[in-house]
Coordinates of C-alpha atoms and ligand atoms in Angstrom, one line a residue:
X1 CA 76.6 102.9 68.7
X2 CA 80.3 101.6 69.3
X3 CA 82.0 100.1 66.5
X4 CA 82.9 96.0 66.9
X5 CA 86.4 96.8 67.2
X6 CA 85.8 99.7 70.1
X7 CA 83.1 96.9 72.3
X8 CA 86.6 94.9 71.7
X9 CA 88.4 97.2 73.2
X10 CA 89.7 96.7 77.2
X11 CA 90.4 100.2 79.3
X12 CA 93.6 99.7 81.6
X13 CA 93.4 101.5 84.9
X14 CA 96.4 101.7 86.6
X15 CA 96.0 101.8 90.2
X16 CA 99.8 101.6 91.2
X17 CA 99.9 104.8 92.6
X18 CA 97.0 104.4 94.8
X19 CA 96.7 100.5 95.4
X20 CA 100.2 99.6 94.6
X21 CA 101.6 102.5 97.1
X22 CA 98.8 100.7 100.1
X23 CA 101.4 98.2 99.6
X24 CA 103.6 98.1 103.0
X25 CA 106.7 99.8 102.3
X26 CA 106.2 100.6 99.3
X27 CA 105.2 104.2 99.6
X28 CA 106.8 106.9 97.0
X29 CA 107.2 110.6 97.4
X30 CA 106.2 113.4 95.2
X31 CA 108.6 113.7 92.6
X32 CA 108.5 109.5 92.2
X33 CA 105.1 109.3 92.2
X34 CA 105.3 112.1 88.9
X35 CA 108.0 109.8 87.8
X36 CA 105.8 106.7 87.8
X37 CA 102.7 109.0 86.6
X38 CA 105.3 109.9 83.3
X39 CA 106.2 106.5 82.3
X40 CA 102.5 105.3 82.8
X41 CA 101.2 108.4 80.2
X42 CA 104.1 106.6 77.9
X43 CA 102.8 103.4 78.5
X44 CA 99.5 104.9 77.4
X45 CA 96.9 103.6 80.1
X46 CA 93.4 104.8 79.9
X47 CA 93.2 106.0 83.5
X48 CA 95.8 106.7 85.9
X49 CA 94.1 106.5 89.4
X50 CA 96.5 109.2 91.5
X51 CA 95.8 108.5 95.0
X52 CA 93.6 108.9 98.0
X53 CA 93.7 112.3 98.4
X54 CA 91.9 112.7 101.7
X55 CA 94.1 110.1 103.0
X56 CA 96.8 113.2 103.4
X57 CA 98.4 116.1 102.3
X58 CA 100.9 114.6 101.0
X59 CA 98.2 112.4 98.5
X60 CA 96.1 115.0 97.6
X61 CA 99.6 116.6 96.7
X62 CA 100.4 114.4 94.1
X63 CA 96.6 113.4 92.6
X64 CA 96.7 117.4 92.0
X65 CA 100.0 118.0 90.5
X66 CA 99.5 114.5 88.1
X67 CA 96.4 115.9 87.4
X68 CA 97.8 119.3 86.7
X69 CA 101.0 117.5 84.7
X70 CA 99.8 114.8 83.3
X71 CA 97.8 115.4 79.8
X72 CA 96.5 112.6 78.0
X73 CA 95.0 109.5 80.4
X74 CA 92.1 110.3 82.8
X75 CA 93.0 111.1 86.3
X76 CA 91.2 109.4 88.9
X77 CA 91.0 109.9 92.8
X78 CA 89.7 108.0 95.6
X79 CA 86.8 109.1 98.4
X80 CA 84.6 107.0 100.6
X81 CA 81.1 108.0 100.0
X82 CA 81.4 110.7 102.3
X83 CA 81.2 114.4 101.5
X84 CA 84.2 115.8 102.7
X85 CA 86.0 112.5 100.9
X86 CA 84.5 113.5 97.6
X87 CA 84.8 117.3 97.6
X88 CA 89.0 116.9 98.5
X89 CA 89.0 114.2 95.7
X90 CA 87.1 117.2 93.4
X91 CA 89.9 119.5 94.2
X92 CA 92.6 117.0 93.5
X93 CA 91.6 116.1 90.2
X94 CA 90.2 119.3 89.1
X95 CA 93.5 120.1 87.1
X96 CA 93.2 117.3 84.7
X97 CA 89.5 119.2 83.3
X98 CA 86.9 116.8 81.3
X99 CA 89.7 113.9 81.9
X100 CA 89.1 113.9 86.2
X101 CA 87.3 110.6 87.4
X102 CA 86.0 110.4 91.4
X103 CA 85.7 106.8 92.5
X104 CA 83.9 106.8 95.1
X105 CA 83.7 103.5 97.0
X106 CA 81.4 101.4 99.7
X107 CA 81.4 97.9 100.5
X108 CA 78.7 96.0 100.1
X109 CA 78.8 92.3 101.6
X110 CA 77.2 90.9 104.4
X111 CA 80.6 90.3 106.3
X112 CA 81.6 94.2 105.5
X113 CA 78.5 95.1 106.2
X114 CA 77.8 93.3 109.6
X115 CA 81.6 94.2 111.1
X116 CA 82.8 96.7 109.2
X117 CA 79.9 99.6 108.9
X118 CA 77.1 98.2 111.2
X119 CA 74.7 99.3 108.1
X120 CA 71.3 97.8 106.9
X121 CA 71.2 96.8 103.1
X122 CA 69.2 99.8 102.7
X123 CA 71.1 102.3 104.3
X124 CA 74.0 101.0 102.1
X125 CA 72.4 101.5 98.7
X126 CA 71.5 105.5 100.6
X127 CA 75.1 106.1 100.9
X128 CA 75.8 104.8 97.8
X129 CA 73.2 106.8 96.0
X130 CA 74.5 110.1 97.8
X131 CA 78.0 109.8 97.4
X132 CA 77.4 108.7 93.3
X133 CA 75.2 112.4 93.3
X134 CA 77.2 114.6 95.1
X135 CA 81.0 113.2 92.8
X136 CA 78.2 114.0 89.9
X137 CA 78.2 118.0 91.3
X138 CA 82.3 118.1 90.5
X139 CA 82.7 115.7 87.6
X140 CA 80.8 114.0 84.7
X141 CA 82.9 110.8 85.1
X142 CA 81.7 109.2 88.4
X143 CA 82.9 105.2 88.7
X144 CA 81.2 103.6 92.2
X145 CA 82.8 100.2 93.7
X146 CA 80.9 98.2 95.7
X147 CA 83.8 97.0 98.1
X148 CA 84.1 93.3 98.5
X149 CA 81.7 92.8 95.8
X150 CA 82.5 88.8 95.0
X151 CA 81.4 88.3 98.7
X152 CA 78.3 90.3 98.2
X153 CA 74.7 88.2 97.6
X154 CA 74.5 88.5 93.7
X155 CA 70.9 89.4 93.8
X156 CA 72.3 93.0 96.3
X157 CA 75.3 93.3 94.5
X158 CA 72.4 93.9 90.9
X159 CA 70.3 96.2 93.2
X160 CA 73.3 98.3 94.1
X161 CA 74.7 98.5 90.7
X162 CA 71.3 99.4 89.6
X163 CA 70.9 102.2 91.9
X164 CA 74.5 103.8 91.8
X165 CA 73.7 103.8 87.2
X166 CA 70.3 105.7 88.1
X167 CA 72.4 108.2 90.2
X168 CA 74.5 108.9 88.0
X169 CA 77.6 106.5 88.0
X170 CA 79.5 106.1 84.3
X171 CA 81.6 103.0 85.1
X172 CA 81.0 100.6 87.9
X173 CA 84.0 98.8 89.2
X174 CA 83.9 95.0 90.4
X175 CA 86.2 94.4 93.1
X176 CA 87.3 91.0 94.2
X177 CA 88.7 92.7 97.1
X178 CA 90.0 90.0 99.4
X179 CA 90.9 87.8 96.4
X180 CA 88.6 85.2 96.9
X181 CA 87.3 84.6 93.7
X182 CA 87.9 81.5 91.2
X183 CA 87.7 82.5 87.8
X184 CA 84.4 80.6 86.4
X185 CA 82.7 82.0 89.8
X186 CA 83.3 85.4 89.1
X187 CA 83.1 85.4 85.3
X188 CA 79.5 84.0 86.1
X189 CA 78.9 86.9 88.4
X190 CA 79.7 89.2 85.6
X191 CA 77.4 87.4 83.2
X192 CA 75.0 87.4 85.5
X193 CA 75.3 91.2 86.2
X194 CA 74.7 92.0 82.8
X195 CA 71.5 89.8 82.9
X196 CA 70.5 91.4 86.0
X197 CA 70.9 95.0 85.3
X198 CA 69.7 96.1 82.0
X199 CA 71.2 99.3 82.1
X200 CA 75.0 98.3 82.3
X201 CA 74.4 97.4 77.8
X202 CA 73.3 101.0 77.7
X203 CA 76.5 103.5 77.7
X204 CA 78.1 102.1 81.1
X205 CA 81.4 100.2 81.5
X206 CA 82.0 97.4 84.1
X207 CA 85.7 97.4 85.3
X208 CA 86.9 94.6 87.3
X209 CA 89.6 94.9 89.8
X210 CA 91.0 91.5 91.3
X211 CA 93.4 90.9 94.2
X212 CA 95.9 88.6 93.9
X213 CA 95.5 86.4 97.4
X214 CA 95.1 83.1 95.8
X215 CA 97.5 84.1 92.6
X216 CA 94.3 84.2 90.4
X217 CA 94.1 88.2 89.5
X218 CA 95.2 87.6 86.5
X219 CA 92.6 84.6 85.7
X220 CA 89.8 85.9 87.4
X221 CA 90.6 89.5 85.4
X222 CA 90.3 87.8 81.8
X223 CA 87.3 85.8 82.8
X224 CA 85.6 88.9 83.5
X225 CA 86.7 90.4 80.2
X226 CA 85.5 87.0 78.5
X227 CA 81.7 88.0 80.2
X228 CA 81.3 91.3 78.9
X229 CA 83.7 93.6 81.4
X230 CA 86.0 95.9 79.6
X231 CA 88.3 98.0 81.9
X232 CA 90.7 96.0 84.0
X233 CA 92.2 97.6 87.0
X234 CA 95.6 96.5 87.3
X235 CA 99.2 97.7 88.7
X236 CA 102.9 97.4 87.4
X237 CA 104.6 94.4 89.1
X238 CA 101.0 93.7 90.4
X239 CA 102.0 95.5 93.7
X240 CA 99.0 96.3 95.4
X241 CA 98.2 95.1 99.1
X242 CA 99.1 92.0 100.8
X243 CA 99.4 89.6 97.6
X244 CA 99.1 92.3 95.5
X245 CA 96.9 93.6 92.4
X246 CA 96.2 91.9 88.7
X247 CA 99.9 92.6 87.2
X248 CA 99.1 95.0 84.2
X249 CA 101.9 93.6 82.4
X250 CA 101.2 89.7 82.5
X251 CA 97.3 90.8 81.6
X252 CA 97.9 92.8 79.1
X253 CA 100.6 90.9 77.2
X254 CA 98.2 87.6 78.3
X255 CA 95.7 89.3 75.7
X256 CA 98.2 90.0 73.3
X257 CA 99.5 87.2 73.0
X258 CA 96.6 85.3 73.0
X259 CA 94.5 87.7 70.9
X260 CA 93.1 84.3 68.8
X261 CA 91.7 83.8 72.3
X262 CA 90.4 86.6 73.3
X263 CA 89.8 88.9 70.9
X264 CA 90.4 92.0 72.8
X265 CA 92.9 94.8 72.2
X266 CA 94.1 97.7 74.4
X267 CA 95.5 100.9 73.6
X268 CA 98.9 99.8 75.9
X269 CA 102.1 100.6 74.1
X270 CA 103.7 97.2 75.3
X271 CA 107.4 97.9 74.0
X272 CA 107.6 101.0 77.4
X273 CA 106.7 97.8 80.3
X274 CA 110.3 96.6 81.1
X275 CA 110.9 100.4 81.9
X276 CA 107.7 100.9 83.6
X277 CA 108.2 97.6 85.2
X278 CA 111.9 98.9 86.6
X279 CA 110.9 101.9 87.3
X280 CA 108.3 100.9 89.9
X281 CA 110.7 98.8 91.5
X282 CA 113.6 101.1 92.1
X283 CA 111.3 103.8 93.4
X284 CA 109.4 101.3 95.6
X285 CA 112.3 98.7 96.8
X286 CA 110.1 96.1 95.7
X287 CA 112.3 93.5 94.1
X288 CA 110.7 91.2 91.2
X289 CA 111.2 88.2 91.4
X290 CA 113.3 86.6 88.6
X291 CA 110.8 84.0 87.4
X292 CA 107.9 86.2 87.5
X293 CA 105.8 86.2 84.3
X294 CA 107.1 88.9 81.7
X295 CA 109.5 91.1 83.7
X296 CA 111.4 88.7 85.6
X297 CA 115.1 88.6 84.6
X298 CA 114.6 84.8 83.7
X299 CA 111.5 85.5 81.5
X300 CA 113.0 85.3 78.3
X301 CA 116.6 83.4 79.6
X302 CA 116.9 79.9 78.2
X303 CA 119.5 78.0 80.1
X304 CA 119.0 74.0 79.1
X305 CA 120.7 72.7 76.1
X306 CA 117.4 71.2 74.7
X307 CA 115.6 74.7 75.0
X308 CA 118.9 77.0 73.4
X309 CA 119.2 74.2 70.5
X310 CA 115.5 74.5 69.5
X311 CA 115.9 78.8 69.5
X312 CA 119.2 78.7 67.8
X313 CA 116.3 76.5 65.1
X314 CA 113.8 78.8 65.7
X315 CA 112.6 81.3 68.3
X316 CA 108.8 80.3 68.0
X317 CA 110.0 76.9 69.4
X318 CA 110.4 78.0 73.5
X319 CA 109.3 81.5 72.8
X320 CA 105.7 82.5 72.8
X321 CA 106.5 86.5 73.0
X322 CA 109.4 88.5 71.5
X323 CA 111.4 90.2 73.8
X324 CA 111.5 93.3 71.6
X325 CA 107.6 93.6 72.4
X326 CA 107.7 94.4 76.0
X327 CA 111.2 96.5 75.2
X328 CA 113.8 94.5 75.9
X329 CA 115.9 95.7 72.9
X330 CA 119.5 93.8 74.5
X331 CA 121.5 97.0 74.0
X332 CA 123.8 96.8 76.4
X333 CA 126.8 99.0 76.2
X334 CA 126.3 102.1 76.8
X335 CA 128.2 105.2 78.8
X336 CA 132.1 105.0 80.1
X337 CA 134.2 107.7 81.6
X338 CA 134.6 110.2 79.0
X339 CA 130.8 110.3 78.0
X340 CA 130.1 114.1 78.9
X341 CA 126.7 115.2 80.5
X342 CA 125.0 115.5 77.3
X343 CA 125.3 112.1 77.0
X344 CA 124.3 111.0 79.9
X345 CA 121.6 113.4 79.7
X346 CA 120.7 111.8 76.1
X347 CA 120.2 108.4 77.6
X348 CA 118.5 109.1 80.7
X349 CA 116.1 110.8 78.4
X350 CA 116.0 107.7 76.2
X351 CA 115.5 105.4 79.7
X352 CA 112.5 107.5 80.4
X353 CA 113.6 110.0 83.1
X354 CA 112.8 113.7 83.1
X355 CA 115.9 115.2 84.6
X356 CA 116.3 119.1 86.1
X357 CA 119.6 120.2 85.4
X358 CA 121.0 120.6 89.1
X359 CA 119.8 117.0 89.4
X360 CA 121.9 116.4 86.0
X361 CA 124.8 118.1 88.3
X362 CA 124.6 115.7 91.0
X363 CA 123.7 112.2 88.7
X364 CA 126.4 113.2 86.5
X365 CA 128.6 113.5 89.3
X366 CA 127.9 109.9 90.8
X367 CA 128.3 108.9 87.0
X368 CA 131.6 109.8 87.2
X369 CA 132.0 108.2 90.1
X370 CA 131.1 104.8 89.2
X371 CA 132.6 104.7 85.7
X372 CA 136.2 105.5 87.2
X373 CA 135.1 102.1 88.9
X374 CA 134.0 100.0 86.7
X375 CA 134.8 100.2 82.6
X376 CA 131.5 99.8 81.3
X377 CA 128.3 101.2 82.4
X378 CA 125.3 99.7 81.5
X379 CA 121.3 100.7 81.2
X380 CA 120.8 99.3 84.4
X381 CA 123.8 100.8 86.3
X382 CA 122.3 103.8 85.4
X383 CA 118.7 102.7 86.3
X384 CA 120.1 101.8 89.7
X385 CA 122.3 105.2 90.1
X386 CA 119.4 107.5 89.5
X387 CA 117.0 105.3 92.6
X388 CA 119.7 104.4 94.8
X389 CA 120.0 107.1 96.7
X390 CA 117.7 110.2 96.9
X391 CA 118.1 112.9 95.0
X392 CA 116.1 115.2 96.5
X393 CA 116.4 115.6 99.7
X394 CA 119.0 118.7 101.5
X395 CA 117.6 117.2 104.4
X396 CA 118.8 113.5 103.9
X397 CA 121.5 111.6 105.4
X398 CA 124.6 111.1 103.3
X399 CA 127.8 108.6 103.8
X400 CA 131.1 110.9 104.2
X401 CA 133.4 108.4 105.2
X402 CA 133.4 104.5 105.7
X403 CA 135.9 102.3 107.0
X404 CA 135.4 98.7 108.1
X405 CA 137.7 96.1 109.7
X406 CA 137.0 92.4 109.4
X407 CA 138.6 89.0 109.3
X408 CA 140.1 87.6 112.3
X409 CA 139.3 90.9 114.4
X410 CA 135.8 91.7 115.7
X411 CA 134.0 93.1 113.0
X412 CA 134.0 96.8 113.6
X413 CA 132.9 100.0 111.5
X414 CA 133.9 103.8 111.5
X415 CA 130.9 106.3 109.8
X416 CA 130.9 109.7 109.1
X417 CA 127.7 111.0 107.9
X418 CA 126.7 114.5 106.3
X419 CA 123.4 116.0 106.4
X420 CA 122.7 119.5 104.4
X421 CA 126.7 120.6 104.2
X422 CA 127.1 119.3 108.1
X423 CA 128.7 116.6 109.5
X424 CA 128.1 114.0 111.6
X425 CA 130.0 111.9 113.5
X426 CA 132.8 110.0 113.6
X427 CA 131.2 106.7 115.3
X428 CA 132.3 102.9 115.6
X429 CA 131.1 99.8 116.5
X430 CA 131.1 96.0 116.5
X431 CA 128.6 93.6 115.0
X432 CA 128.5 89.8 113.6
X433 CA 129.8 91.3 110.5
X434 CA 130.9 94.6 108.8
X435 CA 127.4 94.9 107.8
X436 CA 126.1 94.6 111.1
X437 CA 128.9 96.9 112.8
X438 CA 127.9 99.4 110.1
X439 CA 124.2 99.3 110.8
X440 CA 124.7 100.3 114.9
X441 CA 127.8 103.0 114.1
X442 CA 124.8 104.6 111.9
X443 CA 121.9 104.1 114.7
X444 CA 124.8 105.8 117.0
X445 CA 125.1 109.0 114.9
X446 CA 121.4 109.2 114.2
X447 CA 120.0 108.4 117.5
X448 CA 117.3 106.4 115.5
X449 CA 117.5 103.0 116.2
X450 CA 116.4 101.1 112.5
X451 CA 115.5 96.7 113.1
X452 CA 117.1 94.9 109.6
X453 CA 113.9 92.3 109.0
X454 CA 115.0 91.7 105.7
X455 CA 118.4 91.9 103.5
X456 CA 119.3 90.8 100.0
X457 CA 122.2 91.4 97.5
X458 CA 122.0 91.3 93.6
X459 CA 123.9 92.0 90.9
X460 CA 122.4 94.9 88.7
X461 CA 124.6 94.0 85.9
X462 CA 127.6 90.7 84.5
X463 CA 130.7 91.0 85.5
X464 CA 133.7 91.5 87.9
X465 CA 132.9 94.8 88.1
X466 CA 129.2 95.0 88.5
X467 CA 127.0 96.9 90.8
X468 CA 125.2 95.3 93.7
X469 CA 122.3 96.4 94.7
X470 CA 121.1 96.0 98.3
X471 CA 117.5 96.0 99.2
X472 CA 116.7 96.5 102.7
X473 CA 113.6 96.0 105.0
X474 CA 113.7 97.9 108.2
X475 CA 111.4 98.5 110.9
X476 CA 111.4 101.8 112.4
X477 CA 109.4 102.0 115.8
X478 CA 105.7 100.9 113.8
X479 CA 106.7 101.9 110.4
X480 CA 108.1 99.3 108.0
X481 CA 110.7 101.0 105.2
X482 CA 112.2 99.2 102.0
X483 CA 114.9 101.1 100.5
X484 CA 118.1 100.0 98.2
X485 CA 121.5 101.4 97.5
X486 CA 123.8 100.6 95.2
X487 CA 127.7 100.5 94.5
X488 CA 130.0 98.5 92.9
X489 CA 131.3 97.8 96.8
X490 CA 128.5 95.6 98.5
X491 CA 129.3 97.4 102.0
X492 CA 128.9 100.9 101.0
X493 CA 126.2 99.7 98.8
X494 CA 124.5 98.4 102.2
X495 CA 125.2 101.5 103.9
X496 CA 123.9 103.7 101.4
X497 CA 120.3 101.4 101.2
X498 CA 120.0 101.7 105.4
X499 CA 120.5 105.7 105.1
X500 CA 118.1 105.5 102.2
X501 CA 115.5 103.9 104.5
X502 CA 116.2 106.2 107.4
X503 CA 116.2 109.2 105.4
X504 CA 112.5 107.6 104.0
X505 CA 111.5 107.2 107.7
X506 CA 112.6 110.6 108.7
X507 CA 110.8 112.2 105.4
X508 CA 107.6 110.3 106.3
X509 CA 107.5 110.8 109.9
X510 CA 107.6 114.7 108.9
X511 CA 104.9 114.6 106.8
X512 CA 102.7 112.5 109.2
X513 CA 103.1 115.4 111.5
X514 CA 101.2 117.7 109.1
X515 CA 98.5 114.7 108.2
X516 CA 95.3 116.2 108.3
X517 CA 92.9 112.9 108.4
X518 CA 93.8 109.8 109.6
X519 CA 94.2 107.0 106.8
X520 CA 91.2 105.7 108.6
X521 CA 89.1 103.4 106.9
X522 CA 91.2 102.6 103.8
X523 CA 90.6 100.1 101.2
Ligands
KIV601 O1 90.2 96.2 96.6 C1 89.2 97.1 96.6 O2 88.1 96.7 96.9 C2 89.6 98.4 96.4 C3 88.4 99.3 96.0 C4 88.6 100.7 96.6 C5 88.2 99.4 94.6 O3 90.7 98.8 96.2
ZN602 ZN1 92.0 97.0 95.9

């Protein structure tokens, strides 16, 4: 029998890597996927769900070698409740041992059923039942979603549940897939599960997992948990698709800080989710916004008079959290020009990377670089150095030379690029701006013709000196690509985010050559 304090306990699933990465343009590559899987172990979630690894070869890549790297959460895969879904998902996760999860998945409501699968309520709960049996052949941990379950008659929704326990299934997810629930609607359906179907008291955990269409994830997630559910599935940033996932950090911290409330604990080690946070958005290009809830650069800022006054009194007065508890320590200072590679080394270390040394070579190298630029270089210089461009590739595109003329003349740009010890180009050509005449001197070299849908410019860090990051959204024949670069000069730094999203394209468009199934009917 569990103990008060272990029914009181919440699991955190972290689906980033496999709903966050659904997210458009947000895809990651192998060795940032193993980046994010790192910093999520350090986080300590419960389960780390790797991918979809039918999906492609590239996704049953990195579910294996997480899996295989990975050592203390569970591993969890995706698969439809087909076999050939399932028996991938088996090989995927097989590294990670006793700690592999399959989830397999079906929906479930009368819209998904009617449009979607063209499939009786009986042949449903079949499915279900076989897909639960055969994930039971590979793994003892078996978790079953019933797909658009909010939207699902309540009384089918019990019978399914009921049937997928009997077969075998050890958690049973609740997905409020198209974000449609309100949170005393779905807290009652959770209730009214547990009234429903005796068997969920007796061993097996209900997870929720809520999408974030009507900006309720977060509500809707801690209702559930206030009705007897006790795993959340949840991302960093709450990227997911469309509006996104429940954000892990604002539902974890919402429990933390409201413990009186809830009385719920998790095992999350709250002081890693400002790195975790960053993390996830240099390798995705997905920029939080500054007033989000917990990570956003204004969370914890206090600009009015009124509001600085009362925390010079007292921080308890405006401040609910401490900014030390989600690891915003406020060191700033950190590396100049003479700091050698151990150094460097040191603090990437302490930021959370795991660097090889001819990586070291080249990030020490751009270190160099941008501290005989600017005096000071800060955590996130450093943050943005190591995601700004891509390490990994020989095959990526790289700026050689940049010149741009502007003012009264027609804005006009000169590019040399280099691409595995070649080079490419010279080219030039006029645009509205330098940016612009930039952009088409690129497309000229490449032959690849990129559309700019979306453009911004921030400052990574204070100062006359600071970095700018540029995030760029470019459309690439049907493939959408968000990508940044960085320098302390905002036109290279441009230059360097549209080669970062071409070199994406280029990268993906390679691997989709090799795909084995089509993404087909994906979540
Ligand atoms: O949103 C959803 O229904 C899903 C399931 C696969 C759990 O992502
Ligand atoms: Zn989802």
């Amino acid at each position: 029998m569990k103990t008060k304090q272990e029914q009181n306990r919440v699991v955190i699933f972290d689906t980033t890597l496999r709903d966050g990465e659904q997210c458009p343009g947000a895809s990651m590559g192998l060795s940032e996927k193993l980046e994010v899987a790192r910093q999520l172990e350090r986080l300590n979630v419960d389960i780390i769900e790797a991918g979809f690894p039918i999906a492609s070869p590239g996704d049953f890549e990195a579910v294996r070698a997480i899996a295989t790297q990975i050592k203390k959460p569970r591993i969890c895969g995706l698969a439809r409740c087909l076999a050939p879904d399932i028996e991938r998902c088996a090989e995927a996760v097989a590294p990670a041992g006793k700690r592999g999860r399959i989830h397999v998945f079906l929906a479930t409501s009368a819209i998904h059923r009617q449009f979607k699968l063209k499939k009786a309520k009986s042949e449903i709960i079949k499915l279900a039942v076989a897909g639960v049996k055969h994930a039971k052949k590979f793994v003892d941990d078996v978790q079953f979603s019933p797909e658009d379950a909010s939207r699902t008659e309540p009384d089918f929704l019990a019978e399914v549940v009921t049937a997928v326990i009997e077969a075998g299934a050890t958690t049973v997810n609740i997905p409020d897939t198209v974000g449609y629930a309100v949170p005393n609607e779905f807290g009652h359906l959770i209730a009214e599960l547990f009234e429903r179907v005796p068997a969920l008291s007796k061993g097996v955990t209900i997870h929720v997992h809520c999408h974030n269409d009507l900006g309720l994830a977060v509500a809707n997630s801690l209702t559930a948990v206030q009705n007897g559910a006790r795993g959340i599935e949840c991302t960093i940033n709450g990227l997911g698709e469309r509006a996104g996932n429940c954000s892990l950090e604002e539902v974890v911290m919402a429990m933390r800080t409201r413990a009186d409330a809830f009385g719920i604990t998790t095992g999350i080690n709250t002081r890693e989710i400002v790195r975790a946070s960053r993390m996830v958005s240099k390798l995705t290009g997905m920029v939080v916004q500054r007033n989000k809830a917990i990570v956003g650069a204004n969370a914890f800022a206090h600009e009015s008079g009124i509001h600085q006054h009362g925390m010079l009194s007292h921080r308890s007065t405006y401040e609910i959290m401490q900014p030390e508890d989600i690891g915003l320590t406020g060191s700033e200072l950190v590396l100049g020009k003479h700091s050698g590679r151990h150094g460097l080394a040191a603090r990437l270390k302490q930021l959370g990377y795991t660097v090889k040394p001819a990586e070291l070579e080249k990030i020490y190298a751009r270190f160099i670089e941008l501290a005989d630029k600017k005096k000071n270089v800060y955590d996130d210089d450093i943050i943005a150095l190591m995601h700004a461009e891509d390490l990994a590739g020989p095959q990526a595109f790289t700026l050689d030379y940049l010149h741009v003329s502007t003012g009264t003349v027609l804005p006009t740009a000169t590019v040399r690029l280099k691409k595995g010890g070649e080079i490419f180009g010279p080219a030039s050509a006029c645009g509205d701006g330098p940016v612009d005449a930039m952009f088409k001197a690129i497309d000229l070299i490449t032959k690849v013709s990129g559309k700019l849908l979306d453009y911004s410019l921030q400052a990574v860090t204070k100062g006359e000196d600071a970095i700018g990051e540029v995030s760029v959204s470019v459309r690439f024949g049907e493939s959408l690509v968000v990508a940044k670069g960085a320098s302390t000069d905002i036109v290279e730094a441009s230059a360097k985010a549209y080669l970062n999203s071409l070199n994406r394209y280029l990268f993906e468009k390679g691997q989709k050559k090799i795909k084995a199934q089509p993404r087909g009917d994906q979540p």
